[in-house]
Structures are given as C-alpha cells and as structure tokens.
Amino acid sequence: MVEIPAATQSTVVEQIICPSCKNSVAKGSNFCNNCGAKLQFICSKCGNNNPENSKFCNSCGFTLG
C-alpha cells in the first residue's frame, strides 16, 4: 500500500451549476459568485433547504418566498 502525504492530497469541492448564468459554483453556496443569483431556498420556519423555485417547503409545508 502506498500512502500519499497529506501535503500532496487535493481536496475535491463538489460543484453545482447556477441556473441563471450556468457558472460552476461550490455546492452549498448561498449565491452565485458570478451573477449573484440566489442558490439556496431555506425555509424560515424549519430551516430545510428546498429545491429552486419551490413555493412550499417540502419538509413542513410552510409557504416560501
């Protein structure tokens, strides 16, 4: 078994695509760093992260928006 020293290991950051400008953005970002589009749709009642353009929280049913 060959061990790779920690200094040479690279960290892979998962990426998502901004639905507005198609720029690659780090997963978990709240806004696109290219166009400023909102990427997270967090429910203010329960804190659940909902899919883009959701009208209601898919966890508690609270109205989003």
Short mmCIF file of C-alpha atoms in Angstrom, two decimals:
data_model
loop_
_atom_site.label_atom_id
_atom_site.label_comp_id
_atom_site.label_asym_id
_atom_site.label_seq_id
_atom_site.Cartn_x
_atom_site.Cartn_y
_atom_site.Cartn_z
CA MET A 1 0.00 0.00 0.00
CA VAL A 2 1.30 3.44 -0.91
CA GLU A 3 0.38 6.36 1.32
CA ILE A 4 0.09 9.83 -0.14
CA PRO A 5 1.42 12.58 2.14
CA ALA A 6 -1.28 14.98 3.33
CA ALA A 7 0.51 17.93 1.71
CA THR A 8 0.06 16.41 -1.76
CA GLN A 9 -3.56 15.32 -1.37
CA SER A 10 -6.03 17.63 -3.07
CA THR A 11 -9.46 18.44 -1.74
CA VAL A 12 -12.23 17.97 -4.26
CA VAL A 13 -15.01 20.53 -3.87
CA GLU A 14 -18.36 19.42 -5.26
CA GLN A 15 -19.75 21.86 -7.80
CA ILE A 16 -23.25 22.80 -8.93
CA ILE A 17 -24.33 24.83 -11.95
CA CYS A 18 -26.00 28.20 -11.42
CA PRO A 19 -29.46 28.02 -13.03
CA SER A 20 -29.21 31.69 -14.00
CA CYS A 21 -25.79 32.06 -15.67
CA LYS A 22 -24.60 28.41 -15.90
CA ASN A 23 -21.41 29.22 -13.95
CA SER A 24 -19.85 26.45 -11.84
CA VAL A 25 -20.32 27.21 -8.12
CA ALA A 26 -19.24 25.35 -4.98
CA LYS A 27 -22.03 23.14 -3.64
CA GLY A 28 -23.60 24.72 -0.55
CA SER A 29 -23.11 28.30 -1.74
CA ASN A 30 -25.98 30.66 -0.97
CA PHE A 31 -25.40 32.88 -4.01
CA CYS A 32 -23.64 32.56 -7.37
CA ASN A 33 -20.25 34.29 -7.25
CA ASN A 34 -20.62 35.23 -10.94
CA CYS A 35 -24.14 36.71 -11.24
CA GLY A 36 -25.38 36.91 -7.64
CA ALA A 37 -28.39 34.64 -8.17
CA LYS A 38 -29.87 33.08 -5.02
CA LEU A 39 -28.96 29.37 -4.90
CA GLN A 40 -30.41 28.27 -1.57
CA PHE A 41 -34.12 28.26 -0.72
CA ILE A 42 -34.10 27.84 3.06
CA CYS A 43 -37.42 27.58 4.88
CA SER A 44 -37.65 30.33 7.51
CA LYS A 45 -39.87 28.11 9.69
CA CYS A 46 -37.96 24.80 9.84
CA GLY A 47 -34.60 25.56 8.17
CA ASN A 48 -34.97 22.94 5.44
CA ASN A 49 -33.13 23.58 2.15
CA ASN A 50 -35.67 23.29 -0.70
CA PRO A 51 -35.25 22.87 -4.46
CA GLU A 52 -35.02 26.00 -6.59
CA ASN A 53 -38.29 27.89 -7.18
CA SER A 54 -40.23 25.90 -4.56
CA LYS A 55 -43.47 27.59 -3.49
CA PHE A 56 -43.83 25.47 -0.34
CA CYS A 57 -41.30 23.79 1.95
CA ASN A 58 -41.05 20.09 1.13
CA SER A 59 -40.45 19.33 4.82
CA CYS A 60 -43.08 21.33 6.75
CA GLY A 61 -45.35 22.81 4.05
CA PHE A 62 -44.65 26.44 5.00
CA THR A 63 -45.11 28.98 2.19
CA LEU A 64 -41.74 30.10 0.76
CA GLY A 65 -40.92 33.26 -0.87
#
